[in-house]
Amino acid sequence: MTETTPKGFASDNNAGVHPEILKAMVLANTGHTRAYGDDPFTRRAVDKFKKLLGETIEVYFVFLGTGANVLALQAATRPFHSVICAETAHIHVDECGAPEKFTGCKLLTIPAPDGKITVDGIKAHLHGIGFEHHAQPRVVSITQPTELGTVYTPEEIRRLTDFAHENGLIVHMDGARIANAAAALNVNLRDITADAGIDLLSFGGAKNGMMYGEAVVFFNADSARDFKYIRKQSMQLASKMRFISVQFEALLTDDLWWKNASHANAMAKLLAREVERIPGIRITRKVESNGVFAVLPPHLIPGLQRKYFFYVWNESASEVRWMTSFDTTPEEVFDFIESLRQAVAET
Amino acid sequence: MTETTPKGFASDNNAGVHPEILKAMVLANTGHTRAYGDDPFTRRAVDKFKKLLGETIEVYFVFLGTGANVLALQAATRPFHSVICAETAHIHVDECGAPEKFTGCKLLTIPAPDGKITVDGIKAHLHGIGFEHHAQPRVVSITQPTELGTVYTPEEIRRLTDFAHENGLIVHMDGARIANAAAALNVNLRDITADAGIDLLSFGGAKNGMMYGEAVVFFNADSARDFKYIRKQSMQLASKMRFISVQFEALLTDDLWWKNASHANAMAKLLAREVERIPGIRITRKVESNGVFAVLPPHLIPGLQRKYFFYVWNESASEVRWMTSFDTTPEEVFDFIESLRQAVAET
Amino acid sequence: MTETTPKGFASDNNAGVHPEILKAMVLANTGHTRAYGDDPFTRRAVDKFKKLLGETIEVYFVFLGTGANVLALQAATRPFHSVICAETAHIHVDECGAPEKFTGCKLLTIPAPDGKITVDGIKAHLHGIGFEHHAQPRVVSITQPTELGTVYTPEEIRRLTDFAHENGLIVHMDGARIANAAAALNVNLRDITADAGIDLLSFGGAKNGMMYGEAVVFFNADSARDFKYIRKQSMQLASKMRFISVQFEALLTDDLWWKNASHANAMAKLLAREVERIPGIRITRKVESNGVFAVLPPHLIPGLQRKYFFYVWNESASEVRWMTSFDTTPEEVFDFIESLRQAVAET
Amino acid sequence: MTETTPKGFASDNNAGVHPEILKAMVLANTGHTRAYGDDPFTRRAVDKFKKLLGETIEVYFVFLGTGANVLALQAATRPFHSVICAETAHIHVDECGAPEKFTGCKLLTIPAPDGKITVDGIKAHLHGIGFEHHAQPRVVSITQPTELGTVYTPEEIRRLTDFAHENGLIVHMDGARIANAAAALNVNLRDITADAGIDLLSFGGAKNGMMYGEAVVFFNADSARDFKYIRKQSMQLASKMRFISVQFEALLTDDLWWKNASHANAMAKLLAREVERIPGIRITRKVESNGVFAVLPPHLIPGLQRKYFFYVWNESASEVRWMTSFDTTPEEVFDFIESLRQAVAET
């Protein structure tokens, strides 16, 4: 169809839906089933999550990633709390202030040149504890992989969660692309969540081949007690829930989540490897998941964007971001590389 | 598939997706397109809305009906305002307090035995104007059709909007099932919205054959100025927007919205006609759209629910609600009637 | 001074400050003391409260009555809860929507012709429990005396609190004029609070001779755990706290709170007794505390207001409210009665 | 009285009330006057403000400084906006997250080693304009004098306001100690507010000799249109308003505000001059208003605090803050210096 731009490198959410997932949605479109999640599709999807992440979790489906993040934070806080995160965090930069609006909490940011926060960064915000004039730190939120494409190792996560727990803090993981992190590290999802001390997880779907739908996972089921009310009041309870549930069921079947993510990662590696050979273009961040950041001459950007759309990450530095997705093909990568090469050559 | 309960009369959102709509979603799953609504699918769907409701409208797609209502109210208010509605209104009864939480406004209710409010009902709340101790009335919200299945005529709406406008109030319509109202009245959508003085509309999709997706329509485009920020901050901006947009495009093509709705209405009429012939069951509300309310002996209810699921509306009165939908068949209605008849006979 | 209108019957908060209280404030103005309540004045005032209401209470001072009410509700709720109150309640009618804005909760009102709510009134709102679409009832709030000047007996309160507690609800008392209730009933403050099952109390100061300052009293100290943060974040933590504390200390010394209140009550009784003798003026509510409601010919009102200011309570019924206060004198009552008599006679 | 600690250097809000102000309060305690600000005391105080700051201002009295700041921000924003301030700003550090809770806005901080922000600091946050994923910058808030005791010159303010206005931003000044700034600069209040481009001002009272009460000043009266509702809903409308108003009237009469502030400033200068002569104590910030920051050996601090209470500003650096106030005497300064000298000598 002419309406879709040719595949580009703008974002994994510019992609469509993985065929297996779409097929599951089509097959689910039969008869009536109870709305709002009281249905067998949802029970099966929840079971898949429990197999993957632990039998004692609680998992709730919501519409979108911002919703998953904000609702997870709301479940864990009261308005006089604060949330500590990287200054590049999606919750700080890309959610139009939704966390503040809906939780009432203050966000405290940590400089994070590579997207990752450290114990020292958290420590800098741990003052005024018990002092009523000061919003009380309550949650540390990390993104895995980070917004800059880097990945926390299980050990790095453990260091953060141990420190956080010793200081009475809960750790939330924004896992909008968590599958890419697991695939990149070649570990189980548990290794970077439950077993690394994560308390609360936003589990991403739309960036890994789903149409819509994300999940909020509680590793401590107690803390999910009131969550059903929070989800409804926060406008994240889908009536025809089965169509989110079957997407997750398909994604978690036969390791589709892993395959999609590792493919996207591989395409990013390929792209990065080829880009490195082009003089005049410099890769700026470690390529650890499915994003490649690079600086290139600014006048080349508009022409390239016309063929393969992508976003400028940092205008003043002429730094762009190229994202690969489950459906990126090697041919597209090579074709894009060719375009890059020509553009540079013509300069 | 065994996972779906047999079709029932619980709610139009227990139904699946209309085949034409699902087909459009499948066809849209090709290539990449820009996320968040900057795409040709969305532009086409918006054009369909403009053809239907007026070229000067602004329309924004959101995930769900509660989201449409709450965001519409937020666009029209500041926290010191109040919103006047029927005591049966979805925004008051069925949204877990989302309007209060997200707008900060007070809801003021009007007794509405048939689901409809009147000028006198509004008038009773118009005091304390300009008095800072009192939340200032700002919006009147009506539901069309009402939660009790009744329908406002264009003239009834006009009386309310005229009075509201004379008193500096904005009128919002919760049109989760607006198609059913238009079909029932045999009028254009404009007749019961723009041309009847409605300022703000929640336009329903999921209850009329869509998978997910509702629209907020501003009849005064000026008042939509900041709405894109409100939508994002309120967690209602879909990344893969095209899949909402093509649903609306399909729904608004070849009058599918009308066909679905008038079919559902017809099935409700049929159901009501047949029920009236059964002694011991009493229909309690005018059947004007796709819902039938009836009182029946309480001990019959559980058995009937096992075969055709439906909800008890008012436990103490033993009043139940039967909803029909775009996919209800006459056979199902007659079969259900047969079950009712038998149940009554066996008593 | 010419700036003060002659004493009127508008409200007990049109009065000034009781001389003993003002004296205490003047005497407290010596040297430096720690801000925000970490001072000996505050400790002494808290001790006075504990002697009066129980050693295990927690008490926090705030600036004003709306603040006391809203903060008490916030301590007891999460945003998906609802608060049940009389439709005449100050929290519903006179706080410009502050409870909704700051707690996020829905307010559910009960018709209360005499200002008092009943078990049946509460019961009518106890549905949808555990149903996530419905804001969950959490607090019952009663006003003592009510906004209509009536007073709950200890037994009436106990019936409400027993029922509430059986249903998992907390009971808050808006005691902006609680002293007037205790004096009217000739009971201890404990009889109508702790011993009657009240969980949370807004204890009024400004309407009983203080300049400013109210108290939030927790009868269950556990539920006050985070309240210091709520008070600060809600902009109710006074820096020079000693000047609130010494007012409360004075008010609670030598039964000044009781004397002020019983004097005001007596003046209302006197006023009511004399008004009843004037033909053409009809008292509309039981006079149980310090307010008198009456219907009189509308054309008389403006002339009377010029001499003794008071408010029209219900314009359409020509019903006015006359409040007495700690400083109302019998001479003023008789003089006002004389004015009323003349006005009626001249008609 | 034994309850007051001897005067210390903890904070200007540990001081009491200036005798002239207390006298005015006592004199105002006569007869009845209308509540909530509809009274001649308030009108006179407002007139005083207009004489001082401009006839076209709107001014509203509130209870406390946090209230003034938060309400000013709320008047200027919608929840999807952001507020830019120094990382040391009171609104960021000392208000327990009240700005986020009550406005819904995000706070964006600027590193400010001397407490002052610069155009470059603002500029760094001006990205994502018009991009719905990003909270939209709307207000720049500066503190005058800053939390570190430094003072913006009129030219410095003008540079900030010019830049802000060019970029569609409003400028708020937290003037909790604005009198100290004016006195320090030897300028009129207008020179550092209206005439320097300030749009919104929190005007402090309690830190300059008042008991309680601050003012929100709108230099553009239009933007105050709905403020009376915001004040009431935000729990900042005093019933017995006259007692705030007469304090302001007294403060603004015969330049009392100036005298108090310049005295406090002079005492800080004296303290700083003498401290500089003591070896082993190092002053860390420019002394431009009524605060002195110094580093001294940590083991000396507890002993000194017992005699003259003060706060540690930065534990890890052993940096303390000494504040002077309207009632600090030279004798107290010299006595404190003597204590310091002895403590250092005994080491």
Short mmCIF file of C-alpha atoms in Angstrom, two decimals, chain A:
data_model
loop_
_atom_site.label_atom_id
_atom_site.label_comp_id
_atom_site.label_asym_id
_atom_site.label_seq_id
_atom_site.Cartn_x
_atom_site.Cartn_y
_atom_site.Cartn_z
CA MET A 1 0.00 0.00 0.00
CA THR A 2 1.21 3.44 -0.71
CA GLU A 3 0.29 4.75 2.71
CA THR A 4 3.20 3.20 4.47
CA THR A 5 6.48 4.92 4.04
CA PRO A 6 9.14 2.47 3.01
CA LYS A 7 10.60 0.83 6.06
CA GLY A 8 12.95 3.17 7.81
CA PHE A 9 15.12 3.44 10.88
CA ALA A 10 13.00 5.88 12.82
CA SER A 11 11.72 3.64 15.56
CA ASP A 12 10.66 0.11 16.30
CA ASN A 13 7.19 1.49 16.81
CA ASN A 14 7.02 2.60 13.21
CA ALA A 15 6.98 -1.07 12.32
CA GLY A 16 3.78 -3.04 11.95
CA VAL A 17 2.70 -6.20 13.72
CA HIS A 18 4.49 -9.52 13.57
CA PRO A 19 2.46 -11.96 11.41
CA GLU A 20 2.17 -14.55 14.16
CA ILE A 21 0.75 -11.97 16.50
CA LEU A 22 -1.68 -10.62 13.96
CA LYS A 23 -2.78 -14.17 13.21
CA ALA A 24 -3.52 -14.77 16.87
CA MET A 25 -5.64 -11.62 16.95
CA VAL A 26 -7.62 -12.72 13.93
CA LEU A 27 -8.20 -16.16 15.43
CA ALA A 28 -9.38 -14.64 18.69
CA ASN A 29 -12.15 -12.81 16.86
CA THR A 30 -14.80 -15.38 17.43
CA GLY A 31 -17.91 -15.21 19.54
CA HIS A 32 -18.34 -13.27 22.72
CA THR A 33 -16.14 -13.31 25.75
CA ARG A 34 -16.31 -11.39 28.99
CA ALA A 35 -14.83 -7.95 28.84
CA TYR A 36 -12.13 -6.37 30.98
CA GLY A 37 -9.92 -9.44 31.31
CA ASP A 38 -12.23 -11.96 32.92
CA ASP A 39 -11.65 -14.33 30.00
CA PRO A 40 -9.66 -17.46 29.11
CA PHE A 41 -7.37 -15.61 26.68
CA THR A 42 -6.16 -13.40 29.47
CA ARG A 43 -5.74 -16.29 31.86
CA ARG A 44 -3.58 -18.09 29.31
CA ALA A 45 -1.45 -15.03 28.68
CA VAL A 46 -0.97 -14.52 32.40
CA ASP A 47 0.14 -18.14 32.69
CA LYS A 48 2.74 -17.57 29.99
CA PHE A 49 4.06 -14.61 31.95
CA LYS A 50 4.24 -16.68 35.13
CA LYS A 51 6.18 -19.41 33.38
CA LEU A 52 8.63 -16.85 32.13
CA LEU A 53 8.99 -14.59 35.16
CA GLY A 54 7.91 -16.64 38.16
CA GLU A 55 4.76 -18.20 39.49
CA THR A 56 4.30 -15.62 42.24
CA ILE A 57 4.19 -12.54 40.06
CA GLU A 58 1.09 -10.48 39.41
CA VAL A 59 0.71 -9.15 35.88
CA TYR A 60 -1.71 -6.59 34.47
CA PHE A 61 -2.09 -5.55 30.87
CA VAL A 62 -2.38 -1.92 29.86
CA PHE A 63 -2.52 -0.04 26.59
CA LEU A 64 0.86 1.62 26.26
CA GLY A 65 4.32 2.05 27.67
CA THR A 66 3.74 5.43 29.27
CA GLY A 67 0.71 3.90 30.95
CA ALA A 68 2.73 0.95 32.23
CA ASN A 69 5.40 3.22 33.67
CA VAL A 70 3.07 5.72 35.28
CA LEU A 71 0.79 3.09 36.79
CA ALA A 72 3.70 1.12 38.16
CA LEU A 73 5.01 4.27 39.81
CA GLN A 74 1.58 5.13 41.14
CA ALA A 75 1.22 1.69 42.72
CA ALA A 76 4.52 2.19 44.53
CA THR A 77 4.19 5.76 45.76
CA ARG A 78 2.22 8.38 47.62
CA PRO A 79 2.38 11.96 46.30
CA PHE A 80 5.01 13.09 48.80
CA HIS A 81 7.52 10.60 47.43
CA SER A 82 10.16 11.15 44.82
CA VAL A 83 11.34 8.95 41.96
CA ILE A 84 15.00 8.79 41.02
CA CYS A 85 15.92 8.17 37.38
CA ALA A 86 18.45 8.95 34.66
CA GLU A 87 18.13 12.37 33.11
CA THR A 88 17.63 10.56 29.80
CA ALA A 89 14.81 8.38 31.17
CA HIS A 90 11.64 8.06 29.12
CA ILE A 91 9.59 8.86 32.25
CA HIS A 92 11.45 12.16 32.54
CA VAL A 93 11.90 13.20 28.92
CA ASP A 94 9.22 11.58 26.80
CA GLU A 95 6.00 11.30 28.77
CA CYS A 96 4.92 14.95 28.83
CA GLY A 97 5.04 15.05 32.60
CA ALA A 98 2.57 12.19 33.03
CA PRO A 99 4.42 10.74 36.03
CA GLU A 100 4.24 14.03 37.94
CA LYS A 101 0.63 14.67 36.94
CA PHE A 102 -0.67 11.27 37.91
CA THR A 103 1.46 10.31 40.89
CA GLY A 104 2.04 13.82 42.27
CA CYS A 105 5.63 12.79 42.88
CA LYS A 106 8.80 14.68 42.13
CA LEU A 107 11.27 13.19 39.65
CA LEU A 108 14.93 13.50 40.57
CA THR A 109 17.37 13.00 37.75
CA ILE A 110 20.87 11.60 37.60
CA PRO A 111 23.33 12.62 34.88
CA ALA A 112 23.83 9.50 32.76
CA PRO A 113 26.09 10.02 29.75
CA ASP A 114 25.60 6.40 28.66
CA GLY A 115 21.99 6.16 29.85
CA LYS A 116 22.84 4.14 32.95
CA ILE A 117 22.66 5.28 36.54
CA THR A 118 24.99 4.27 39.33
CA VAL A 119 24.84 3.83 43.08
CA ASP A 120 26.64 7.13 43.48
CA GLY A 121 24.01 8.83 41.40
CA ILE A 122 21.27 7.51 43.63
CA LYS A 123 23.24 8.34 46.75
CA ALA A 124 23.40 12.00 45.76
CA HIS A 125 19.63 12.20 46.14
CA LEU A 126 19.39 10.43 49.48
CA HIS A 127 19.24 13.38 51.81
CA GLY A 128 16.46 14.97 53.77
CA ILE A 129 15.19 11.53 54.72
CA GLY A 130 12.48 11.90 57.34
CA PHE A 131 12.57 15.68 56.85
CA GLU A 132 9.06 16.77 56.00
CA HIS A 133 10.14 19.67 53.79
CA HIS A 134 11.69 17.27 51.36
CA ALA A 135 9.93 14.88 48.99
CA GLN A 136 10.92 11.42 50.25
CA PRO A 137 12.84 9.18 47.82
CA ARG A 138 10.82 6.02 47.26
CA VAL A 139 11.50 4.54 43.82
CA VAL A 140 14.54 4.12 41.61
CA SER A 141 13.54 3.67 37.98
CA ILE A 142 15.96 2.30 35.42
CA THR A 143 15.45 1.64 31.71
CA GLN A 144 16.63 -1.62 30.20
CA PRO A 145 18.01 -1.22 27.57
CA THR A 146 18.52 2.48 28.19
CA GLU A 147 17.26 5.19 25.90
CA LEU A 148 20.81 5.32 24.50
CA GLY A 149 20.80 1.65 23.54
CA THR A 150 23.11 0.51 26.30
CA VAL A 151 22.34 -2.48 28.48
CA TYR A 152 22.72 -3.08 32.22
CA THR A 153 24.34 -6.41 33.07
CA PRO A 154 22.64 -8.52 35.77
CA GLU A 155 25.46 -7.58 38.12
CA GLU A 156 24.99 -3.89 37.47
CA ILE A 157 21.29 -4.21 38.19
CA ARG A 158 21.97 -6.17 41.35
CA ARG A 159 24.29 -3.47 42.64
CA LEU A 160 21.55 -0.89 42.16
CA THR A 161 18.77 -2.98 43.67
CA ASP A 162 20.86 -4.02 46.67
CA PHE A 163 21.70 -0.42 47.41
CA ALA A 164 18.12 0.66 46.84
CA HIS A 165 16.65 -2.00 49.11
CA GLU A 166 19.16 -1.24 51.85
CA ASN A 167 17.84 2.30 51.71
CA GLY A 168 14.17 1.45 51.71
CA LEU A 169 13.70 2.11 48.00
CA ILE A 170 11.77 0.09 45.44
CA VAL A 171 13.27 -0.52 41.98
CA HIS A 172 11.21 -0.15 38.85
CA MET A 173 12.44 -1.21 35.43
CA ASP A 174 11.11 0.46 32.31
CA GLY A 175 11.38 -2.55 30.04
CA ALA A 176 9.77 -1.12 26.93
CA ARG A 177 12.49 -3.02 25.04
CA ILE A 178 13.42 -5.55 27.71
CA ALA A 179 13.44 -8.36 25.17
CA ASN A 180 16.28 -6.63 23.34
CA ALA A 181 18.25 -6.45 26.56
CA ALA A 182 17.77 -10.13 27.36
CA ALA A 183 18.72 -11.12 23.83
CA ALA A 184 21.75 -8.84 23.86
CA LEU A 185 22.99 -10.24 27.16
CA ASN A 186 21.98 -13.77 26.19
CA VAL A 187 20.26 -14.26 29.55
CA ASN A 188 16.83 -15.21 30.77
CA LEU A 189 14.32 -12.48 31.51
CA ARG A 190 14.46 -13.50 35.16
CA ASP A 191 18.19 -12.87 35.29
CA ILE A 192 17.65 -9.18 34.68
CA THR A 193 14.42 -8.80 36.64
CA ALA A 194 13.30 -10.97 39.58
CA ASP A 195 16.70 -12.55 40.14
CA ALA A 196 18.44 -9.20 39.93
CA GLY A 197 16.16 -7.68 42.57
CA ILE A 198 13.72 -5.74 40.39
CA ASP A 199 10.43 -5.08 42.19
CA LEU A 200 8.29 -3.67 39.43
CA LEU A 201 8.53 -4.05 35.66
CA SER A 202 7.01 -2.35 32.65
CA PHE A 203 7.14 -5.12 30.05
CA GLY A 204 7.04 -3.84 26.50
CA GLY A 205 5.03 -5.24 23.64
CA ALA A 206 4.55 -2.62 20.93
CA LYS A 207 8.27 -2.15 20.27
CA ASN A 208 8.77 -5.87 19.77
CA GLY A 209 6.13 -6.68 17.18
CA MET A 210 2.82 -6.18 18.98
CA MET A 211 0.12 -3.80 17.77
CA TYR A 212 -0.55 -2.34 21.22
CA GLY A 213 -0.35 -3.52 24.80
CA GLU A 214 2.20 -3.52 27.56
CA ALA A 215 2.27 -5.28 30.91
CA VAL A 216 2.91 -4.18 34.47
CA VAL A 217 4.60 -6.98 36.41
CA PHE A 218 4.75 -7.04 40.22
CA PHE A 219 7.40 -9.39 41.56
CA ASN A 220 5.93 -8.88 45.00
CA ALA A 221 2.28 -9.77 44.61
CA ASP A 222 1.31 -7.92 47.81
CA SER A 223 2.12 -4.60 46.29
CA ALA A 224 -0.40 -5.24 43.51
CA ARG A 225 -3.33 -5.37 45.90
CA ASP A 226 -5.09 -2.20 44.76
CA PHE A 227 -3.74 -2.18 41.25
CA LYS A 228 -6.97 -3.12 39.56
CA TYR A 229 -8.50 0.13 40.74
CA ILE A 230 -5.46 2.11 39.71
CA ARG A 231 -5.57 0.60 36.23
CA LYS A 232 -9.24 1.41 35.75
CA GLN A 233 -9.04 4.91 37.23
CA SER A 234 -5.96 5.62 35.13
CA MET A 235 -7.83 4.80 31.93
CA GLN A 236 -5.75 1.73 31.10
CA LEU A 237 -8.33 -1.06 31.39
CA ALA A 238 -9.20 -2.40 27.93
CA SER A 239 -12.75 -3.64 27.44
CA LYS A 240 -11.93 -6.13 24.70
CA MET A 241 -8.93 -7.34 26.65
CA ARG A 242 -8.67 -10.62 24.78
CA PHE A 243 -7.04 -8.79 21.88
CA ILE A 244 -4.17 -7.62 24.07
CA SER A 245 -3.92 -10.98 25.78
CA VAL A 246 -3.60 -13.05 22.63
CA GLN A 247 -0.84 -10.78 21.42
CA PHE A 248 1.15 -11.45 24.56
CA GLU A 249 0.35 -15.13 24.34
CA ALA A 250 1.75 -15.23 20.82
CA LEU A 251 4.76 -13.13 21.75
CA LEU A 252 5.62 -15.45 24.62
CA THR A 253 5.10 -18.63 22.60
CA ASP A 254 8.04 -20.41 20.98
CA ASP A 255 10.35 -17.61 22.08
CA LEU A 256 8.95 -15.19 19.54
CA TRP A 257 9.82 -12.31 21.88
CA TRP A 258 13.45 -13.45 21.82
CA LYS A 259 13.59 -14.05 18.10
CA ASN A 260 12.15 -10.64 17.28
CA ALA A 261 14.49 -8.90 19.64
CA SER A 262 17.65 -10.74 18.69
CA HIS A 263 16.93 -10.15 15.05
CA ALA A 264 16.54 -6.43 15.64
CA ASN A 265 19.74 -6.42 17.67
CA ALA A 266 21.58 -8.26 14.90
CA MET A 267 20.44 -5.74 12.34
CA ALA A 268 21.72 -2.93 14.54
CA LYS A 269 25.08 -4.66 14.86
CA LEU A 270 25.20 -5.08 11.09
CA LEU A 271 24.30 -1.48 10.52
CA ALA A 272 26.89 -0.31 12.99
CA ARG A 273 29.61 -2.50 11.51
CA GLU A 274 28.96 -1.14 8.05
CA VAL A 275 28.61 2.45 9.16
CA GLU A 276 31.96 2.29 10.87
CA ARG A 277 33.55 1.77 7.51
CA ILE A 278 32.16 4.96 6.11
CA PRO A 279 34.51 7.88 6.65
CA GLY A 280 32.88 11.01 8.00
CA ILE A 281 30.28 9.20 10.04
CA ARG A 282 31.04 8.50 13.66
CA ILE A 283 29.14 6.13 15.93
CA THR A 284 28.65 7.82 19.29
CA ARG A 285 27.33 5.16 21.65
CA LYS A 286 28.03 1.54 22.32
CA VAL A 287 25.71 -0.53 20.15
CA GLU A 288 24.33 -3.03 22.64
CA SER A 289 20.71 -3.45 21.58
CA ASN A 290 18.71 -2.26 18.57
CA GLY A 291 19.74 1.37 18.32
CA VAL A 292 22.67 3.01 16.57
CA PHE A 293 23.60 6.60 17.34
CA ALA A 294 25.89 8.46 14.95
CA VAL A 295 27.11 11.89 14.07
CA LEU A 296 27.09 12.79 10.41
CA PRO A 297 27.35 16.00 8.45
CA PRO A 298 24.09 17.88 9.01
CA HIS A 299 23.49 18.74 5.36
CA LEU A 300 23.27 15.04 4.51
CA ILE A 301 20.43 14.35 6.88
CA PRO A 302 17.35 15.65 5.03
CA GLY A 303 18.15 13.74 1.84
CA LEU A 304 18.70 10.51 3.71
CA GLN A 305 15.51 10.97 5.72
CA ARG A 306 13.48 11.17 2.55
CA LYS A 307 14.40 7.65 1.59
CA TYR A 308 14.71 6.04 5.02
CA PHE A 309 13.05 8.07 7.70
CA PHE A 310 14.86 8.48 11.01
CA TYR A 311 15.05 11.05 13.79
CA VAL A 312 17.71 13.55 14.74
CA TRP A 313 18.55 12.81 18.37
CA ASN A 314 20.61 15.88 19.16
CA GLU A 315 20.28 18.74 16.73
CA SER A 316 23.24 20.76 17.97
CA ALA A 317 25.59 17.79 17.74
CA SER A 318 24.14 16.55 14.45
CA GLU A 319 23.64 13.21 16.15
CA VAL A 320 21.00 10.91 14.75
CA ARG A 321 19.38 7.73 16.02
CA TRP A 322 18.77 4.68 13.84
CA MET A 323 16.52 2.01 15.27
CA THR A 324 16.11 -1.44 13.84
CA SER A 325 13.10 -3.65 14.43
CA PHE A 326 11.89 -7.22 14.13
CA ASP A 327 11.14 -6.71 10.45
CA THR A 328 14.30 -4.91 9.37
CA THR A 329 16.01 -6.94 6.65
CA PRO A 330 19.73 -7.17 5.84
CA GLU A 331 18.88 -5.91 2.36
CA GLU A 332 17.39 -2.76 3.82
CA VAL A 333 20.44 -2.26 5.96
CA PHE A 334 22.78 -2.65 3.02
CA ASP A 335 20.64 -0.43 0.86
CA PHE A 336 20.66 2.24 3.55
CA ILE A 337 24.42 1.84 3.92
CA GLU A 338 24.73 2.37 0.20
CA SER A 339 22.69 5.56 0.45
CA LEU A 340 24.87 6.75 3.30
CA ARG A 341 28.01 5.97 1.39
CA GLN A 342 26.79 7.84 -1.69
CA ALA A 343 25.67 10.82 0.32
CA VAL A 344 29.04 11.08 1.98
CA ALA A 345 30.85 10.59 -1.32
CA GLU A 346 28.86 13.35 -3.03
CA THR A 347 29.77 15.84 -0.37
#
